[in-house]
PDB file of C-alpha atoms and ligand atoms in Angstrom:
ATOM      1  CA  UNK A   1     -33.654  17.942 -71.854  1.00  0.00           C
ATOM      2  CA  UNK A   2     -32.748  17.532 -67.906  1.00  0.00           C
ATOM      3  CA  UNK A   3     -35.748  15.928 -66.661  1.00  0.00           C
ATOM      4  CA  UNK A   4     -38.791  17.908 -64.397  1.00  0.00           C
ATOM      5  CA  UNK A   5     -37.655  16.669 -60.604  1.00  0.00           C
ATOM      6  CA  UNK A   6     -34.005  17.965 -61.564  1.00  0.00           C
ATOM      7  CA  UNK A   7     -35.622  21.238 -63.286  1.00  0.00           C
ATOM      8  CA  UNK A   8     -37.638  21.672 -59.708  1.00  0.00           C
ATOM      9  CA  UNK A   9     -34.893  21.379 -57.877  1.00  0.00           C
ATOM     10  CA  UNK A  10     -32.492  23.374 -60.074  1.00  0.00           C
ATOM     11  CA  UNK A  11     -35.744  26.228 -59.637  1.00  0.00           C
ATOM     12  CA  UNK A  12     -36.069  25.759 -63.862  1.00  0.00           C
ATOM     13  CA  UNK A  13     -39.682  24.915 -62.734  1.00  0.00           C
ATOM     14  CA  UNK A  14     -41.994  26.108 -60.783  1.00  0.00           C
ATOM     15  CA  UNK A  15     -42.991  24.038 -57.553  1.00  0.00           C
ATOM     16  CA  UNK A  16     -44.196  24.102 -54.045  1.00  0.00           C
ATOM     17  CA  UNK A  17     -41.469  23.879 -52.064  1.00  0.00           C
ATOM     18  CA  UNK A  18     -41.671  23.115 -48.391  1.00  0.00           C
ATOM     19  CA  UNK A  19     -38.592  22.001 -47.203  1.00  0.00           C
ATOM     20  CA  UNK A  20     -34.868  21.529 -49.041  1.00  0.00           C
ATOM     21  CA  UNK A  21     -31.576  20.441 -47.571  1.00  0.00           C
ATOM     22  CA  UNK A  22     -28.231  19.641 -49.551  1.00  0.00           C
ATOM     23  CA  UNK A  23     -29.238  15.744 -50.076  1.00  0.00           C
ATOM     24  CA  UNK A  24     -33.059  16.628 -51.051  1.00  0.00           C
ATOM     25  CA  UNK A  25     -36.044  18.673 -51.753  1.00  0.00           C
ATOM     26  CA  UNK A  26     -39.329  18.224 -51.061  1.00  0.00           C
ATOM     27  CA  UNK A  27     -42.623  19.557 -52.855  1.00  0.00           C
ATOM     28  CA  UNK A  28     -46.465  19.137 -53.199  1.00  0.00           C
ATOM     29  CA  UNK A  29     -47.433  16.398 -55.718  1.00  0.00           C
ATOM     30  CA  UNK A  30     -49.107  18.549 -58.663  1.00  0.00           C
ATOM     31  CA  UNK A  31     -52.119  16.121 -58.964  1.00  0.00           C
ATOM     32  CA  UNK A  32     -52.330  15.064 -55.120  1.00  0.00           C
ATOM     33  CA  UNK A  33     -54.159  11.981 -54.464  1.00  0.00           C
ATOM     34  CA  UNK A  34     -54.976  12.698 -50.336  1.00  0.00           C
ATOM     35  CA  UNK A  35     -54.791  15.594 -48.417  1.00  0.00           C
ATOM     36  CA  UNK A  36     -50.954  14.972 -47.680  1.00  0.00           C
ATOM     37  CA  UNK A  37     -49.251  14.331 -50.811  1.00  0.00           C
ATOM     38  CA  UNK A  38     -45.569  15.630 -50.908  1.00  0.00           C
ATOM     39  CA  UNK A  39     -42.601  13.963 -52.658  1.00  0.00           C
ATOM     40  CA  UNK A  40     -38.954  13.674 -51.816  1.00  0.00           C
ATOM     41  CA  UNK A  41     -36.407  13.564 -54.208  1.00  0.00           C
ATOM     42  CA  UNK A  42     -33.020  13.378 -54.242  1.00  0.00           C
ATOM     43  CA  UNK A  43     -30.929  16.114 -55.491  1.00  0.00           C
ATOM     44  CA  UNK A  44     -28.849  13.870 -57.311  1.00  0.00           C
ATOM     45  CA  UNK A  45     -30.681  12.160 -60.307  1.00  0.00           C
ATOM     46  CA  UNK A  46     -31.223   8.751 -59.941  1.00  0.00           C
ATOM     47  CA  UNK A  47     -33.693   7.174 -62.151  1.00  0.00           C
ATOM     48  CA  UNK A  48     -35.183   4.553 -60.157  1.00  0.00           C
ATOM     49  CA  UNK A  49     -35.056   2.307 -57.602  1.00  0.00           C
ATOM     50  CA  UNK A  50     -33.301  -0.406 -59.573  1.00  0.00           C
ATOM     51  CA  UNK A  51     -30.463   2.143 -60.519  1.00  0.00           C
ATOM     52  CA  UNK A  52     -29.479   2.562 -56.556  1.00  0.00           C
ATOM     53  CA  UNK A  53     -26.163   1.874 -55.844  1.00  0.00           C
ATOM     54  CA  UNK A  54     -23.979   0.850 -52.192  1.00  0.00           C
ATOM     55  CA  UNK A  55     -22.855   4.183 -52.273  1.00  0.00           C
ATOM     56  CA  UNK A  56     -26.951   5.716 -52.393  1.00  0.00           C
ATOM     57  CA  UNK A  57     -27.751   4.090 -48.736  1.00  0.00           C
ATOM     58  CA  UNK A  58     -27.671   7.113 -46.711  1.00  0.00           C
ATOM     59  CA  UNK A  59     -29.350   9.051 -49.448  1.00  0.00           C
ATOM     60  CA  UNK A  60     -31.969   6.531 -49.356  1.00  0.00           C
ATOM     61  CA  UNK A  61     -32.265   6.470 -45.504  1.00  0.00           C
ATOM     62  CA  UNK A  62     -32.226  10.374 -45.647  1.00  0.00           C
ATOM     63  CA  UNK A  63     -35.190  10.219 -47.719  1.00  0.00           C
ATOM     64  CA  UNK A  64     -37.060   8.279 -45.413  1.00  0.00           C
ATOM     65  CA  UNK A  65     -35.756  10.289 -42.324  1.00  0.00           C
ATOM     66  CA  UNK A  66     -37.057  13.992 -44.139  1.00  0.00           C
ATOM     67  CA  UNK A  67     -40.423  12.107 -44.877  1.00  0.00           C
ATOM     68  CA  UNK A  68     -40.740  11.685 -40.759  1.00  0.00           C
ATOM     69  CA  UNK A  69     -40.430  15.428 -40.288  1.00  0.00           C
ATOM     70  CA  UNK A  70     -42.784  16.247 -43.261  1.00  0.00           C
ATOM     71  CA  UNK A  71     -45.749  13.649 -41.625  1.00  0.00           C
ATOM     72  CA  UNK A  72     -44.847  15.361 -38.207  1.00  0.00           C
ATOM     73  CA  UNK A  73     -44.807  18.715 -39.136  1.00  0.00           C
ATOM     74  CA  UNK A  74     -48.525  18.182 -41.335  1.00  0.00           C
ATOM     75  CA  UNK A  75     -50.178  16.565 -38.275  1.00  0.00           C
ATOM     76  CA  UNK A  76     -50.438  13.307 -39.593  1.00  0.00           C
ATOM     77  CA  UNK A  77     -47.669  10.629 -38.548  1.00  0.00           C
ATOM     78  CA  UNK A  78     -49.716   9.987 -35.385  1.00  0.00           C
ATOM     79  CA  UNK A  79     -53.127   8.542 -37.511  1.00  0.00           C
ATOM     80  CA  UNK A  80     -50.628   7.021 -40.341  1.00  0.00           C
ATOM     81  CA  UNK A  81     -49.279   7.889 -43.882  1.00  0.00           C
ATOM     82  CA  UNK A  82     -47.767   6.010 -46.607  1.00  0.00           C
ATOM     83  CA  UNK A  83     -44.561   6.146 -47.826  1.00  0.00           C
ATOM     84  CA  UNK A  84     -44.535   4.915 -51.512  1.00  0.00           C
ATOM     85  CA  UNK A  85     -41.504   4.436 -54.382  1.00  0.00           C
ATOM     86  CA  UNK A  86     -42.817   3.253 -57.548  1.00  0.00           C
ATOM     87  CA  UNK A  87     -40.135   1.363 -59.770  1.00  0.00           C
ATOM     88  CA  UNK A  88     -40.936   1.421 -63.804  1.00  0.00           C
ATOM     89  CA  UNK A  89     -43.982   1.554 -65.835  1.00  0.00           C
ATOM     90  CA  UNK A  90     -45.902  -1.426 -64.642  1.00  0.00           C
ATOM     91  CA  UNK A  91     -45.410   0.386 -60.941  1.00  0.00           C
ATOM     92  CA  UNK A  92     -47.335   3.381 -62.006  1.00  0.00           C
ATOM     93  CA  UNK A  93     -43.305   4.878 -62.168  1.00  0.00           C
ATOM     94  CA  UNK A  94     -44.284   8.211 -64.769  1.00  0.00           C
ATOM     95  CA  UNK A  95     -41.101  10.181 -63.617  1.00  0.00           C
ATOM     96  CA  UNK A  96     -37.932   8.831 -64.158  1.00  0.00           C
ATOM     97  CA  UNK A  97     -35.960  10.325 -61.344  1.00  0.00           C
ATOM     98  CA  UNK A  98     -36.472   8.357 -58.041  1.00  0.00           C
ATOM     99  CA  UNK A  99     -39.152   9.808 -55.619  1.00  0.00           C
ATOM    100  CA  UNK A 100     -40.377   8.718 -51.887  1.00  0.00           C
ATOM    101  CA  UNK A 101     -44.119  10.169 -52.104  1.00  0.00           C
ATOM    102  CA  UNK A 102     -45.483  10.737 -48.629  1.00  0.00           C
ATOM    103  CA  UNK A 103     -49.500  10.443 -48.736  1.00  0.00           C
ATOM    104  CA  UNK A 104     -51.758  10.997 -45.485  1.00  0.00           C
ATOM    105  CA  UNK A 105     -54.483  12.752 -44.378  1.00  0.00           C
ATOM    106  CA  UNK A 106     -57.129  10.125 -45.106  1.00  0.00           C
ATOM    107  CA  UNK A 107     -57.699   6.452 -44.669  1.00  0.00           C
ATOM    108  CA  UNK A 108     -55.612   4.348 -46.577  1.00  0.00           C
ATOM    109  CA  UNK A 109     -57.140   1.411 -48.045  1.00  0.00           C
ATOM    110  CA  UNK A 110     -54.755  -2.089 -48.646  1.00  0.00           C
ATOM    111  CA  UNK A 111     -54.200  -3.340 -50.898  1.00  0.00           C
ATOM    112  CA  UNK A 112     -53.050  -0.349 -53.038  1.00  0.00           C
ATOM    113  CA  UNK A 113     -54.599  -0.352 -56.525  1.00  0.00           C
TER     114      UNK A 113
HETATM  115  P1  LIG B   1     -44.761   8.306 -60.018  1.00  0.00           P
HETATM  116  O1  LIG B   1     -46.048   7.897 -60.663  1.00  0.00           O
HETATM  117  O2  LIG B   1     -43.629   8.443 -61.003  1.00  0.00           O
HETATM  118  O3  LIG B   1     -44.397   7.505 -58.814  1.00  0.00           O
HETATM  119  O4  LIG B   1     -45.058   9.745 -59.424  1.00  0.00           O
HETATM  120  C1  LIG B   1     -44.884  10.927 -60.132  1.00  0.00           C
HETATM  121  C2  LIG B   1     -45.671  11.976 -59.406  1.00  0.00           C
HETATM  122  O5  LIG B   1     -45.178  13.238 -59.800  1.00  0.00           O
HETATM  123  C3  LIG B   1     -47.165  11.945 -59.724  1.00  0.00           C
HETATM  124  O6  LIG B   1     -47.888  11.786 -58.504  1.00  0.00           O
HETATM  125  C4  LIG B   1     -47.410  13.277 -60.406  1.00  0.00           C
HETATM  126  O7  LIG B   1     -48.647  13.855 -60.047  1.00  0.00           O
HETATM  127  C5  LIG B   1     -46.233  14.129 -59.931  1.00  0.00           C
HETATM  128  N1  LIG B   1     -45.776  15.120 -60.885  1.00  0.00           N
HETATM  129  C6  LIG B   1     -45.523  14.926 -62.201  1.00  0.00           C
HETATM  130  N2  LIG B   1     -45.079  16.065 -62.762  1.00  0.00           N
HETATM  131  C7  LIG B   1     -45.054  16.992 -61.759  1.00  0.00           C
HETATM  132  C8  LIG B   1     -44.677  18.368 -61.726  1.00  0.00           C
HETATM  133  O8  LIG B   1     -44.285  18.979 -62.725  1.00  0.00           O
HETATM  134  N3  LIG B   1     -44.777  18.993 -60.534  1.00  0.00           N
HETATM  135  C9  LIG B   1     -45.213  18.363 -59.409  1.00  0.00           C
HETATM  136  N4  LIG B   1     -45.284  19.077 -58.299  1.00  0.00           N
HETATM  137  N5  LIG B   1     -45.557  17.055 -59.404  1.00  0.00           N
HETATM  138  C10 LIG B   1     -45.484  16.389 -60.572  1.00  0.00           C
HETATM  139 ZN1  LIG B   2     -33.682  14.200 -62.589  1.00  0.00          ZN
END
């Protein structure tokens, strides 16, 4: 069975959308862990970080530009977010299709748990 993040973005599953562009899609996390908690994945499945090829750079970097616009338009790039990609199991990786979560909207503590 195609996996949930390519069932989201294929609209197999239901999600909170807030913003979608041919290279990604962006939703709330389902179990959010601060106020801000939105992930961007990449339309094309990829199951982790370790499985990113040359030709995935500007994917990558597109990730990581949408994730500026998401912490801008929720008010909190100016206090600070975190930008997170867990990579397997020992990670805390439970979806196997790569993911940039964007967290905010409280203090962070360091290190992470
Ligand atoms: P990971 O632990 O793999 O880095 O992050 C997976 C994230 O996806 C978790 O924060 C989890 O709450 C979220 N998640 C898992 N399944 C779903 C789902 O069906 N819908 C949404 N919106 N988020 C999900
Ligand atoms: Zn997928």
């Amino acid at each position: 069975m195609e996996c949930i993040f390519c069932r989201i973005a294929a609209r197999k599953h239901p999600a909170k959308i807030i913003y979608e562009d041919d290279i990604s899609i962006a939703f709330e996390d389902i179990n959010p862990q601060a106020p801000v908690h939105t992930l961007i994945v990449p339309k094309k499945h990829i199951s982790t970080n370790l499985d990113l090829k040359e030709e995935d750079n500007i994917l990558i970097g597109h990730l990581f530009q949408v994730a500026n616009k998401i912490a801008k338009d929720k008010g909190i790039a100016e206090k600070g977010f975190r930008l997170i990609i867990n990579c397997n199991p020992g990670s805390g990786q439970t979806v196997f299709h790569i993911h940039l979560h964007v967290i905010g909207g409280r203090r962070m503590h360091w290190p992470p748990g």
